[in-house]
């Protein structure tokens, strides 16, 4: 369980772990897609033995419709996870150590300190991360566009369409600008609605606290 009051035994190890988590976040999306293309290549990918051990056979994950969205989710999580980790660490380091000392004096165990000290204190960070993750997922365009772009340049195949890639194909490939504009307005209203809902829920938690 995470307890920021406990000292880190080796700052170098902590710095190395943070670097490994954050490094993918600073990579351009083209580099990210190329890395995963190499690792998941049907013939030479270093992850194909792992996939074969799970499924019983190698899988062309970039052509199999069943694997399209799970792979987009996996690559996106790997790519953006470093930012989330940094926010978590910042939230944990802002928790006053006195709270853990007081909880320990009252006889609270590790789980109790986590549920009654750590979790309430980092709830604002969790709320922000949930909002950023949902809005970022709704706006995801570049990664599926590059990862699953067909050879004709028509954008991702139908199984890899996100809201924004669907908007792009509708407006710029199919030429249906009116329908694409409607999609854009609906997406904008959805994002604004999520932001307002998050703000209202955050205010309600502040008042209850």
Tab-separated table of C-alpha atoms in Angstrom:
chain	number	residue	atom	x	y	z
A	1	UNK	CA	0.000	0.000	0.000
A	2	UNK	CA	1.182	3.491	-0.810
A	3	UNK	CA	2.332	5.428	2.223
A	4	UNK	CA	4.287	8.629	1.412
A	5	UNK	CA	5.424	8.894	4.999
A	6	UNK	CA	7.755	5.937	4.500
A	7	UNK	CA	11.249	6.986	3.391
A	8	UNK	CA	12.603	5.820	0.056
A	9	UNK	CA	15.625	3.530	0.534
A	10	UNK	CA	17.298	4.476	-2.735
A	11	UNK	CA	16.548	7.734	-4.513
A	12	UNK	CA	18.344	6.517	-7.626
A	13	UNK	CA	15.979	3.573	-8.006
A	14	UNK	CA	13.007	5.885	-7.566
A	15	UNK	CA	14.383	8.268	-10.202
A	16	UNK	CA	14.975	5.365	-12.601
A	17	UNK	CA	11.442	4.040	-12.161
A	18	UNK	CA	9.949	7.500	-12.686
A	19	UNK	CA	12.057	7.968	-15.821
A	20	UNK	CA	10.926	4.625	-17.244
A	21	UNK	CA	7.285	5.534	-16.601
A	22	UNK	CA	7.539	9.050	-18.019
A	23	UNK	CA	9.787	8.361	-21.025
A	24	UNK	CA	6.976	7.144	-23.341
A	25	UNK	CA	4.972	10.308	-22.648
A	26	UNK	CA	7.627	12.552	-24.214
A	27	UNK	CA	7.911	10.435	-27.370
A	28	UNK	CA	6.185	11.638	-30.561
A	29	UNK	CA	3.200	9.581	-31.618
A	30	UNK	CA	5.028	8.453	-34.763
A	31	UNK	CA	7.819	6.956	-32.647
A	32	UNK	CA	5.288	5.285	-30.339
A	33	UNK	CA	3.474	3.631	-33.228
A	34	UNK	CA	6.747	2.514	-34.812
A	35	UNK	CA	7.891	0.899	-31.546
A	36	UNK	CA	4.667	-1.072	-31.254
A	37	UNK	CA	4.739	-1.986	-34.937
A	38	UNK	CA	8.144	-3.568	-34.355
A	39	UNK	CA	7.159	-5.331	-31.143
A	40	UNK	CA	3.903	-6.762	-32.548
A	41	UNK	CA	4.997	-7.557	-36.084
A	42	UNK	CA	3.406	-10.843	-37.141
A	43	UNK	CA	6.697	-12.432	-38.234
A	44	UNK	CA	9.438	-10.743	-36.205
A	45	UNK	CA	7.683	-9.044	-33.258
A	46	UNK	CA	9.244	-9.748	-29.876
A	47	UNK	CA	5.780	-9.883	-28.274
A	48	UNK	CA	4.401	-12.493	-30.685
A	49	UNK	CA	5.722	-15.418	-28.568
A	50	UNK	CA	3.785	-14.027	-25.597
A	51	UNK	CA	0.635	-13.683	-27.712
A	52	UNK	CA	1.133	-17.218	-29.038
A	53	UNK	CA	1.501	-18.523	-25.481
A	54	UNK	CA	-1.863	-16.960	-24.584
A	55	UNK	CA	-3.853	-17.648	-27.764
A	56	UNK	CA	-2.064	-20.760	-29.009
A	57	UNK	CA	-0.902	-19.091	-32.232
A	58	UNK	CA	0.654	-15.838	-33.464
A	59	UNK	CA	-1.906	-13.145	-34.216
A	60	UNK	CA	-1.736	-10.349	-36.783
A	61	UNK	CA	-3.013	-7.830	-34.257
A	62	UNK	CA	-3.078	-4.982	-36.773
A	63	UNK	CA	-5.385	-6.892	-39.107
A	64	UNK	CA	-7.519	-8.910	-36.697
A	65	UNK	CA	-10.721	-6.914	-35.876
A	66	UNK	CA	-10.918	-8.474	-32.407
A	67	UNK	CA	-7.522	-7.050	-31.445
A	68	UNK	CA	-7.870	-3.551	-32.894
A	69	UNK	CA	-9.471	-1.639	-30.013
A	70	UNK	CA	-7.625	-3.548	-27.249
A	71	UNK	CA	-4.334	-2.669	-28.953
A	72	UNK	CA	-5.300	0.988	-29.280
A	73	UNK	CA	-6.175	1.033	-25.575
A	74	UNK	CA	-2.944	-0.756	-24.605
A	75	UNK	CA	-0.684	1.542	-26.630
A	76	UNK	CA	-2.531	4.647	-25.406
A	77	UNK	CA	-2.189	3.575	-21.761
A	78	UNK	CA	1.518	2.840	-22.212
A	79	UNK	CA	2.028	6.171	-23.980
A	80	UNK	CA	0.161	8.413	-21.505
A	81	UNK	CA	0.652	6.556	-18.220
A	82	UNK	CA	3.738	8.570	-17.261
A	83	UNK	CA	1.745	11.787	-16.896
A	84	UNK	CA	-0.756	10.047	-14.626
A	85	UNK	CA	2.035	8.618	-12.489
A	86	UNK	CA	3.557	12.071	-12.036
A	87	UNK	CA	0.218	13.488	-10.907
A	88	UNK	CA	-0.230	10.613	-8.465
A	89	UNK	CA	3.221	11.150	-7.006
A	90	UNK	CA	2.630	14.888	-6.681
A	91	UNK	CA	-0.651	14.195	-4.890
A	92	UNK	CA	0.954	11.671	-2.553
A	93	UNK	CA	3.812	13.994	-1.662
A	94	UNK	CA	1.368	16.741	-0.748
A	95	UNK	CA	-0.222	14.588	1.968
A	96	UNK	CA	0.980	15.851	5.375
A	97	UNK	CA	2.987	13.131	7.194
A	98	UNK	CA	1.248	14.182	10.420
A	99	UNK	CA	-1.941	12.508	9.191
A	100	UNK	CA	-0.195	9.143	8.940
A	101	UNK	CA	1.454	9.604	12.319
A	102	UNK	CA	-1.888	10.442	13.929
A	103	UNK	CA	-3.564	7.474	12.242
A	104	UNK	CA	-0.782	5.148	13.402
A	105	UNK	CA	-1.094	6.427	16.974
A	106	UNK	CA	-4.809	5.674	16.817
A	107	UNK	CA	-4.005	2.089	15.850
A	108	UNK	CA	-4.847	2.303	12.145
A	109	UNK	CA	-3.324	-0.432	10.016
A	110	UNK	CA	-1.978	-0.071	6.455
A	111	UNK	CA	-5.403	-0.632	4.834
A	112	UNK	CA	-7.088	1.788	7.202
A	113	UNK	CA	-4.460	4.448	6.537
A	114	UNK	CA	-4.946	3.927	2.817
A	115	UNK	CA	-8.767	4.152	2.892
A	116	UNK	CA	-9.070	6.941	5.447
A	117	UNK	CA	-5.958	9.041	4.775
A	118	UNK	CA	-4.348	8.386	1.394
A	119	UNK	CA	-7.474	7.921	-0.714
A	120	UNK	CA	-9.391	10.985	0.576
A	121	UNK	CA	-6.305	13.181	0.207
A	122	UNK	CA	-5.625	12.205	-3.403
A	123	UNK	CA	-9.296	12.248	-4.451
A	124	UNK	CA	-8.893	15.624	-6.241
A	125	UNK	CA	-6.044	14.131	-8.283
A	126	UNK	CA	-8.166	11.089	-9.086
A	127	UNK	CA	-11.012	13.326	-10.225
A	128	UNK	CA	-8.722	15.273	-12.537
A	129	UNK	CA	-7.237	12.083	-13.972
A	130	UNK	CA	-10.678	10.608	-14.647
A	131	UNK	CA	-11.734	13.776	-16.471
A	132	UNK	CA	-8.513	13.973	-18.500
A	133	UNK	CA	-8.654	10.282	-19.385
A	134	UNK	CA	-12.265	10.399	-20.597
A	135	UNK	CA	-11.856	13.623	-22.570
A	136	UNK	CA	-8.542	12.435	-23.992
A	137	UNK	CA	-10.133	9.177	-25.119
A	138	UNK	CA	-12.951	11.027	-26.842
A	139	UNK	CA	-10.414	13.212	-28.684
A	140	UNK	CA	-8.011	10.403	-29.632
A	141	UNK	CA	-7.005	10.770	-33.266
A	142	UNK	CA	-3.321	10.574	-34.124
A	143	UNK	CA	-2.458	7.168	-32.677
A	144	UNK	CA	-5.207	5.076	-34.353
A	145	UNK	CA	-4.844	7.147	-37.518
A	146	UNK	CA	-1.150	6.263	-37.862
A	147	UNK	CA	-1.306	2.772	-36.352
A	148	UNK	CA	-4.151	1.524	-38.530
A	149	UNK	CA	-3.938	3.765	-41.582
A	150	UNK	CA	-4.496	1.761	-44.755
A	151	UNK	CA	-2.165	1.809	-47.739
A	152	UNK	CA	-4.579	3.924	-49.795
A	153	UNK	CA	-4.353	6.797	-47.311
A	154	UNK	CA	-8.033	6.665	-46.401
A	155	UNK	CA	-7.425	6.701	-42.679
A	156	UNK	CA	-7.975	3.890	-40.153
A	157	UNK	CA	-10.011	0.836	-41.027
A	158	UNK	CA	-13.550	0.649	-39.689
A	159	UNK	CA	-12.599	-1.334	-36.565
A	160	UNK	CA	-10.098	1.358	-35.491
A	161	UNK	CA	-12.415	4.335	-35.748
A	162	UNK	CA	-12.626	6.675	-32.779
A	163	UNK	CA	-14.964	9.656	-32.645
A	164	UNK	CA	-12.423	12.056	-34.121
A	165	UNK	CA	-11.129	9.655	-36.792
A	166	UNK	CA	-14.740	9.002	-37.794
A	167	UNK	CA	-15.265	12.759	-38.021
A	168	UNK	CA	-12.153	13.030	-40.210
A	169	UNK	CA	-13.241	10.261	-42.552
A	170	UNK	CA	-16.765	11.638	-42.808
A	171	UNK	CA	-15.702	15.203	-43.527
A	172	UNK	CA	-12.407	14.932	-45.414
A	173	UNK	CA	-12.553	11.510	-47.080
A	174	UNK	CA	-16.277	11.109	-47.793
A	175	UNK	CA	-16.860	14.844	-48.224
A	176	UNK	CA	-19.952	14.904	-45.999
A	177	UNK	CA	-19.075	18.155	-44.260
A	178	UNK	CA	-22.526	18.734	-42.756
A	179	UNK	CA	-22.560	15.362	-40.997
A	180	UNK	CA	-18.953	15.855	-39.860
A	181	UNK	CA	-19.859	19.279	-38.468
A	182	UNK	CA	-22.718	17.739	-36.514
A	183	UNK	CA	-20.351	15.129	-35.074
A	184	UNK	CA	-17.960	17.902	-34.059
A	185	UNK	CA	-20.698	19.877	-32.305
A	186	UNK	CA	-21.937	16.803	-30.450
A	187	UNK	CA	-18.385	15.988	-29.365
A	188	UNK	CA	-17.865	19.569	-28.182
A	189	UNK	CA	-21.105	19.530	-26.173
A	190	UNK	CA	-20.160	16.171	-24.660
A	191	UNK	CA	-16.758	17.499	-23.564
A	192	UNK	CA	-18.289	20.662	-22.101
A	193	UNK	CA	-20.916	18.571	-20.314
A	194	UNK	CA	-18.249	16.320	-18.818
A	195	UNK	CA	-16.270	19.339	-17.626
A	196	UNK	CA	-19.352	20.903	-16.010
A	197	UNK	CA	-20.323	17.596	-14.399
A	198	UNK	CA	-16.820	17.175	-13.028
A	199	UNK	CA	-16.874	20.715	-11.645
A	200	UNK	CA	-20.217	20.144	-9.953
A	201	UNK	CA	-19.159	16.831	-8.426
A	202	UNK	CA	-15.891	18.360	-7.210
A	203	UNK	CA	-17.764	21.203	-5.535
A	204	UNK	CA	-20.115	18.727	-3.885
A	205	UNK	CA	-17.163	16.797	-2.466
A	206	UNK	CA	-15.582	20.009	-1.181
A	207	UNK	CA	-18.785	20.995	0.614
A	208	UNK	CA	-19.254	17.521	2.108
A	209	UNK	CA	-15.656	17.557	3.337
